[in-house]
C-alpha positions as CSV (number, residue, x, y, z in Angstrom):
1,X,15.4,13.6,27.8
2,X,12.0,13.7,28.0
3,X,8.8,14.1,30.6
4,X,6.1,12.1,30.8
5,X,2.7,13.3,33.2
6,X,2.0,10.5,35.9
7,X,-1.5,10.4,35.6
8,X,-1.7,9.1,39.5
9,X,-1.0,12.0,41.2
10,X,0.4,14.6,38.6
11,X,4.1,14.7,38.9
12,X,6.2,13.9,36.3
13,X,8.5,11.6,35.1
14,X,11.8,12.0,33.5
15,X,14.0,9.6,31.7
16,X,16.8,9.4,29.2
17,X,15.0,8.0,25.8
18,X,17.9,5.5,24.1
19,X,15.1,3.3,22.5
20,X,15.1,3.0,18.9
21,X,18.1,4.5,18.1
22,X,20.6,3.8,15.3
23,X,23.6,2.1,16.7
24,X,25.7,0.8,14.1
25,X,24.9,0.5,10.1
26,X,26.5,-2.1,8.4
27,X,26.0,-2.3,3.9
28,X,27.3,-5.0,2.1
29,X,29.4,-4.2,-1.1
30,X,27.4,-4.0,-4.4
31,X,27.0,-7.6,-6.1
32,X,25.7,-7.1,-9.9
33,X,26.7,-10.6,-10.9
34,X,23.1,-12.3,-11.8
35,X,22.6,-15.5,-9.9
36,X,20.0,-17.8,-11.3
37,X,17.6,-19.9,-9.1
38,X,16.1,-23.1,-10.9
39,X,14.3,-24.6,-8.0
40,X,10.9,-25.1,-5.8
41,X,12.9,-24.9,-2.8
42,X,14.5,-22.1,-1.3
43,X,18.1,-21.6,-2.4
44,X,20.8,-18.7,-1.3
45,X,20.9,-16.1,-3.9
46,X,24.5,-15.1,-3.3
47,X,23.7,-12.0,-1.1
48,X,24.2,-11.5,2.3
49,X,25.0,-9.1,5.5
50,X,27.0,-9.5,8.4
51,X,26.0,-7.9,12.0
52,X,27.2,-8.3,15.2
53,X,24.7,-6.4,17.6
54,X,26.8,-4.1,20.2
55,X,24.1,-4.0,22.8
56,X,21.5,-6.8,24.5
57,X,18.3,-7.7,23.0
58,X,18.6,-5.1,19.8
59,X,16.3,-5.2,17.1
60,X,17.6,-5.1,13.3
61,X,16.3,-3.4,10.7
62,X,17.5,-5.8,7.1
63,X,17.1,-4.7,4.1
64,X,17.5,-6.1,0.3
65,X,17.3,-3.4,-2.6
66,X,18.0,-4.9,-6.4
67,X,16.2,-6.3,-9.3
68,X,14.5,-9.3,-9.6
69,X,13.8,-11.5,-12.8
70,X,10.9,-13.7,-13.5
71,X,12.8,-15.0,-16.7
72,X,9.1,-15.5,-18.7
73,X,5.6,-15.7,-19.1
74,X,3.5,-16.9,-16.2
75,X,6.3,-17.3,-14.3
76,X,6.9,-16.2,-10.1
77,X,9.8,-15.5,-8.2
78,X,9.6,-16.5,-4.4
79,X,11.6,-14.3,-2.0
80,X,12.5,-14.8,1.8
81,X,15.2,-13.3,4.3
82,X,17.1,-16.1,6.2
83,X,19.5,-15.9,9.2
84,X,21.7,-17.3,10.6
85,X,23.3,-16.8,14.5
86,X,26.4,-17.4,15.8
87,X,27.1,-20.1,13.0
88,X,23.9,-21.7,13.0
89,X,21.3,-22.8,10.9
90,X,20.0,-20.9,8.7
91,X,16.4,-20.4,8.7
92,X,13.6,-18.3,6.7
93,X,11.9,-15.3,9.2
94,X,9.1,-14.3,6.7
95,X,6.2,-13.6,9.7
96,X,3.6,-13.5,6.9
97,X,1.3,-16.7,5.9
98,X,2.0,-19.0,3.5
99,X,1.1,-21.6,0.9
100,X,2.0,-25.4,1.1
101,X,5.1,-25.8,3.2
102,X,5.3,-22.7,6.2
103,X,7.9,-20.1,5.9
104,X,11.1,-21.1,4.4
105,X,10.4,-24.5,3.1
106,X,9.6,-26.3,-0.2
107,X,6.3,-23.8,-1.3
108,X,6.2,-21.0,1.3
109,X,5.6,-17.9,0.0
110,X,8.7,-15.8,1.7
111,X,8.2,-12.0,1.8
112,X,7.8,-11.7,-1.8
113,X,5.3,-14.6,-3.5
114,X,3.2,-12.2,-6.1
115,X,6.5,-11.3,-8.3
116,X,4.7,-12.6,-11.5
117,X,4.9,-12.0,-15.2
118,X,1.7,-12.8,-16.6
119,X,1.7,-12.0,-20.0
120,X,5.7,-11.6,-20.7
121,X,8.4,-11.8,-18.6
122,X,9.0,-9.5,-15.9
123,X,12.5,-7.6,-14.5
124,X,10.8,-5.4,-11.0
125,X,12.9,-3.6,-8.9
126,X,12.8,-5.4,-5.4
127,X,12.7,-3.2,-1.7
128,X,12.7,-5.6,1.0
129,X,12.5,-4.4,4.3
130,X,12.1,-6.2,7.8
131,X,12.4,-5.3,11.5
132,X,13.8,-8.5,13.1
133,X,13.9,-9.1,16.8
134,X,16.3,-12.2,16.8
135,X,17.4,-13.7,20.2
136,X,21.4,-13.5,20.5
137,X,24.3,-13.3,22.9
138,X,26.6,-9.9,22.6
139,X,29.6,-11.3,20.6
140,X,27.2,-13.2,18.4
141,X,27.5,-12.5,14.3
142,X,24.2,-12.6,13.0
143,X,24.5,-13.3,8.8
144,X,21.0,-12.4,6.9
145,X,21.1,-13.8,3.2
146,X,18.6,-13.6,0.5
147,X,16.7,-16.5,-0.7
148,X,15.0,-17.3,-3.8
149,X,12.6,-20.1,-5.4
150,X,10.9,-20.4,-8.3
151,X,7.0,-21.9,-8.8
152,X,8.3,-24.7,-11.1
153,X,10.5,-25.9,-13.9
154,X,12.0,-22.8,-14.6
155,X,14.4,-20.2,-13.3
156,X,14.4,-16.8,-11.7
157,X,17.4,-14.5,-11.7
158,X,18.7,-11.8,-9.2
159,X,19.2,-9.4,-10.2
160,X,17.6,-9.3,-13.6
161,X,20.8,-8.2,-15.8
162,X,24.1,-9.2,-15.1
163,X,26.3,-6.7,-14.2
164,X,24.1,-3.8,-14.8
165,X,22.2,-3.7,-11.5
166,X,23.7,-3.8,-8.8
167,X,21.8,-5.4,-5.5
168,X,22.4,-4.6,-1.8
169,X,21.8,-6.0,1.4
170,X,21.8,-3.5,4.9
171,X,21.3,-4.1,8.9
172,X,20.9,-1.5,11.2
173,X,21.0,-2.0,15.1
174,X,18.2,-0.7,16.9
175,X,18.2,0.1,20.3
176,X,15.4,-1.5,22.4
């Protein structure tokens, strides 16, 4: 519980605070078998997470930790969060700008477009977190995957070894 002054005539306010609280956590299980992306198009990388919100118009935190793989020299790896409600399309959610084709298509740039290997190939740890707001019904399963694209005629792998790292996806229900 907490008070809040009403600056109108200096009583005060009291309400029970709910908002932003964790309601549920769900992880998916560790995947450490490398999946290699050889296109300019966003493809599913073979990780996911599966929510089902317990309360209206929740917010979900998502989040991707693993290793990504450039593969070689001047070389980029393209990264994006899509989702999917209630058995629908999936579709990127990257809010940032982006380059040639808008978020989620053939050249966007995702959440991650500056993974690049310059001078020799590059294996980074990758932390992608995102607070979504999506629109739902209660009841509705809401599926986040990872997706990945590569700059051109080459390939990009996630994670960077196979089965050393091991890469996982989390959402979190926030109250609103």
């Amino acid at each position: 519980v907490f008070t809040l002054p009403d600056s109108a005539d200096a009583t005060l306010l009291t309400s029970t605070a709910s908002v932003g609280k964790v309601l549920q956590v769900i992880q998916s299980p560790a995947v450490t078998t490398r999946t290699a992306i050889n296109s300019t198009s966003y493809i599913d990388s073979g990780h996911s997470v599966t929510i089902t919100p317990t309360a209206a118009s929740s917010k979900i935190l998502v989040t991707f930790t693993g290793q990504v793989n450039t593969n070689g020299v001047n070389q980029r790896a393209f990264i994006d969060l899509y989702r999917s409600i209630n058995g629908g399309t999936f579709g990127g959610i990257a809010p940032c700008g982006t380059s040639g084709g808008g978020t989620g298509g053939s050249g966007g740039a995702g959440f991650f477009g500056s993974i690049r290997a310059d001078s020799s190939r590059m294996q980074t740890p990758t932390h992608l977190q995102f607070l979504d707001s999506p629109s739902y019904t209660l009841g509705n399963a809401i599926v986040y995957k990872l997706y990945g694209r590569c700059g051109g005629s080459y390939s990009i792998e996630i994670p960077g070894s196979n089965n050393q790292e091991p890469c996982f996806m989390m959402a979190m229900e926030i109250a609103a």
